[in-house]
Short mmCIF file of C-alpha atoms in Angstrom, two decimals:
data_model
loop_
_atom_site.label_atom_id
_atom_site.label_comp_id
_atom_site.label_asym_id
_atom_site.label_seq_id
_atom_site.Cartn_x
_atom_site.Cartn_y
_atom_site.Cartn_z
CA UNK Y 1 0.00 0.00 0.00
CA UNK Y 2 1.26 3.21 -1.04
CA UNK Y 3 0.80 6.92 0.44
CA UNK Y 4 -0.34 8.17 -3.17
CA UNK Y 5 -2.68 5.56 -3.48
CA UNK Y 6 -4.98 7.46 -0.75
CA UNK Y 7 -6.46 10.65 -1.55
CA UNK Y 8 -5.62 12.06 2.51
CA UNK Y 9 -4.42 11.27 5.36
CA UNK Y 10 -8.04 10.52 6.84
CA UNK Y 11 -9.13 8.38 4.19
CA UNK Y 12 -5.46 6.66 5.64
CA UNK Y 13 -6.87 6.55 9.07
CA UNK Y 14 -10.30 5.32 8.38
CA UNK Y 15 -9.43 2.64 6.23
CA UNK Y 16 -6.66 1.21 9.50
CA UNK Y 17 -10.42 1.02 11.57
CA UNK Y 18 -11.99 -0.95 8.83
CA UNK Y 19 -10.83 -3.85 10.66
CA UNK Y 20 -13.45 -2.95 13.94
CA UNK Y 21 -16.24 -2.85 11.44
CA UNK Y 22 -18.04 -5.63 11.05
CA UNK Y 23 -19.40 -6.20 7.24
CA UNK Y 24 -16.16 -3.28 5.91
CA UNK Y 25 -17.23 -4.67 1.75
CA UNK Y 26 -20.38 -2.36 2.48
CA UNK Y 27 -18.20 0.58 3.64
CA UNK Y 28 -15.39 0.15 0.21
CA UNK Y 29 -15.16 0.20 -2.88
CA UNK Y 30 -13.28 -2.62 -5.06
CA UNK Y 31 -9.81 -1.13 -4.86
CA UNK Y 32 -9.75 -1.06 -0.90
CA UNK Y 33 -10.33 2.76 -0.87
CA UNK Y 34 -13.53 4.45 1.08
CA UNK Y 35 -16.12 4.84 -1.83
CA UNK Y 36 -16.07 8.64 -2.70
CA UNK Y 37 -19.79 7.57 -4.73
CA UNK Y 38 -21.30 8.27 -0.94
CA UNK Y 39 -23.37 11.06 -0.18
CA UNK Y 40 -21.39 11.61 2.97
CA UNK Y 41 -23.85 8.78 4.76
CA UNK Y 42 -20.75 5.82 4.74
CA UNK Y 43 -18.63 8.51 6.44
CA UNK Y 44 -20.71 9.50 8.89
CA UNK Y 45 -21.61 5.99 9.37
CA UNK Y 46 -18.30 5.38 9.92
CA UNK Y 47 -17.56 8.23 11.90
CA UNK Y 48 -20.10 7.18 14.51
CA UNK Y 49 -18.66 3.57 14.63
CA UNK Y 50 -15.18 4.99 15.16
CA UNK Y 51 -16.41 7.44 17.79
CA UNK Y 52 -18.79 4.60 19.65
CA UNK Y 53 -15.23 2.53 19.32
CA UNK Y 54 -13.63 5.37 21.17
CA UNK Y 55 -16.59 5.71 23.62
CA UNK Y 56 -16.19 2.27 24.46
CA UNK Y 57 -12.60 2.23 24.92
CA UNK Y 58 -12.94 5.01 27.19
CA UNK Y 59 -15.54 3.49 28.86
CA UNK Y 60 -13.15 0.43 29.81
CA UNK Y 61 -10.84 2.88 30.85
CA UNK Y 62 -13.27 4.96 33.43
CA UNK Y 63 -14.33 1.28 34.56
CA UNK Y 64 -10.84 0.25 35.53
CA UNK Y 65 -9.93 3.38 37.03
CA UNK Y 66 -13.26 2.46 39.12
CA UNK Y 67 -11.94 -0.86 40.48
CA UNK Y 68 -8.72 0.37 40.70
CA UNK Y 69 -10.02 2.95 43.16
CA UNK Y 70 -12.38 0.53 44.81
CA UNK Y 71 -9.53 -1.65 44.99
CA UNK Y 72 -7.54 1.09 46.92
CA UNK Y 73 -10.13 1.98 49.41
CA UNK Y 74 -10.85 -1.82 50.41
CA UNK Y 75 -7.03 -2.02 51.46
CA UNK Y 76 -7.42 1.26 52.92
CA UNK Y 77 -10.21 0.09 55.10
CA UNK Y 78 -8.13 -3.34 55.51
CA UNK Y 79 -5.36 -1.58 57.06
CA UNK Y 80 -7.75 0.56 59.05
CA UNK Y 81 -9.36 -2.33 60.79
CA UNK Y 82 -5.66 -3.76 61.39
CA UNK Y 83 -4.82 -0.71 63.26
CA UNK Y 84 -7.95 -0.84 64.91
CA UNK Y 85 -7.05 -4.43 66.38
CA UNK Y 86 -3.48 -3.24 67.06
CA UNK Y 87 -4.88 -0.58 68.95
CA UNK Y 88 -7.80 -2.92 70.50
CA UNK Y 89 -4.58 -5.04 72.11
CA UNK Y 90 -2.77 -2.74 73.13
CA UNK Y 91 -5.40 -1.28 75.37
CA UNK Y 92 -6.33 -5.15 76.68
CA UNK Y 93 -2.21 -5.63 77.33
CA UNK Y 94 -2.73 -2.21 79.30
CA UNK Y 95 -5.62 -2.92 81.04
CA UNK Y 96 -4.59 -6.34 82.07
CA UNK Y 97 -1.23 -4.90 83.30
CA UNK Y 98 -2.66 -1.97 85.43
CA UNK Y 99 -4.97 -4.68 86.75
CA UNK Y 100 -1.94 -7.25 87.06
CA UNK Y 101 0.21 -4.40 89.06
CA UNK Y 102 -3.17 -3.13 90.94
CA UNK Y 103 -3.56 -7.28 92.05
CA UNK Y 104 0.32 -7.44 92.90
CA UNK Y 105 0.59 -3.82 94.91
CA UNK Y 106 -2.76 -5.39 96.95
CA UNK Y 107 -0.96 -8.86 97.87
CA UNK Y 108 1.85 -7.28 98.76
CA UNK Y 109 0.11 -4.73 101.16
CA UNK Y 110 -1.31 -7.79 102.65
#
C-alpha cells in the first residue's frame, strides 16, 4: 500500500479502523479505498462507529480506574481495621497490666 494511493491522510486513518467494522465490503469500494460515490452517509456511518469505538474504549478505561479505586479503598479500610485491632490489644495488654500491678501492689500490702 502506497501513500499516493490514498487521496488524505483521513481516508489513511479510516481505512486502518476498517478492521473494527463488522461487514467493511459495504463501507469500500473494489480497490480497498472508502467509496467517494457516498453522499457523505458511509462517512458518517463510519464516523459514529469509530467514535462509539472510542466511547467504548474510554468506557473500559473509566471502569478500571473504578476498580482500581475501589480496589484502593478496600485495602485502605483493611489496614484501618488492622490498626484498629493493634490498637484494640494494646489497650487489653494495658488494662490487664494496670490490673496485674493493681492485684500485685494489693498482695503485697497484705
Amino acid at each position: 500500500m502506497q501513500d499516493n494511493d490514498h487521496a488524505d491522510e483521513g481516508t489513511l486513518r479510516l481505512e486502518s479502523y476498517m478492521t473494527n467494522v463488522p461487514n467493511p465490503s459495504i463501507f469500500q469500494n473494489g480497490d480497498g479505498r472508502i467509496d467517494g460515490k457516498t453522499d457523505g452517509r458511509t462517512i458518517q456511518l463510519l464516523y459514529s462507529i469509530l467514535l462509539g469505538h472510542k466511547n467504548v474504549t474510554r468506557e473500559r478505561e473509566r471502569e478500571g480506574e473504578r476498580r482500581e479505586r475501589e480496589r484502593e479503598r478496600e485495602r485502605e479500610r483493611e489496614r484501618r481495621e488492622i490498626e484498629r485491632e493493634r490498637e484494640r490489644g494494646r489497650e487489653r495488654r494495658s488494662r490487664l497490666f494496670s490490673l496485674d500491678t493493681s492485684l500485685s501492689a494489693r498482695s503485697l500490702a497484705r
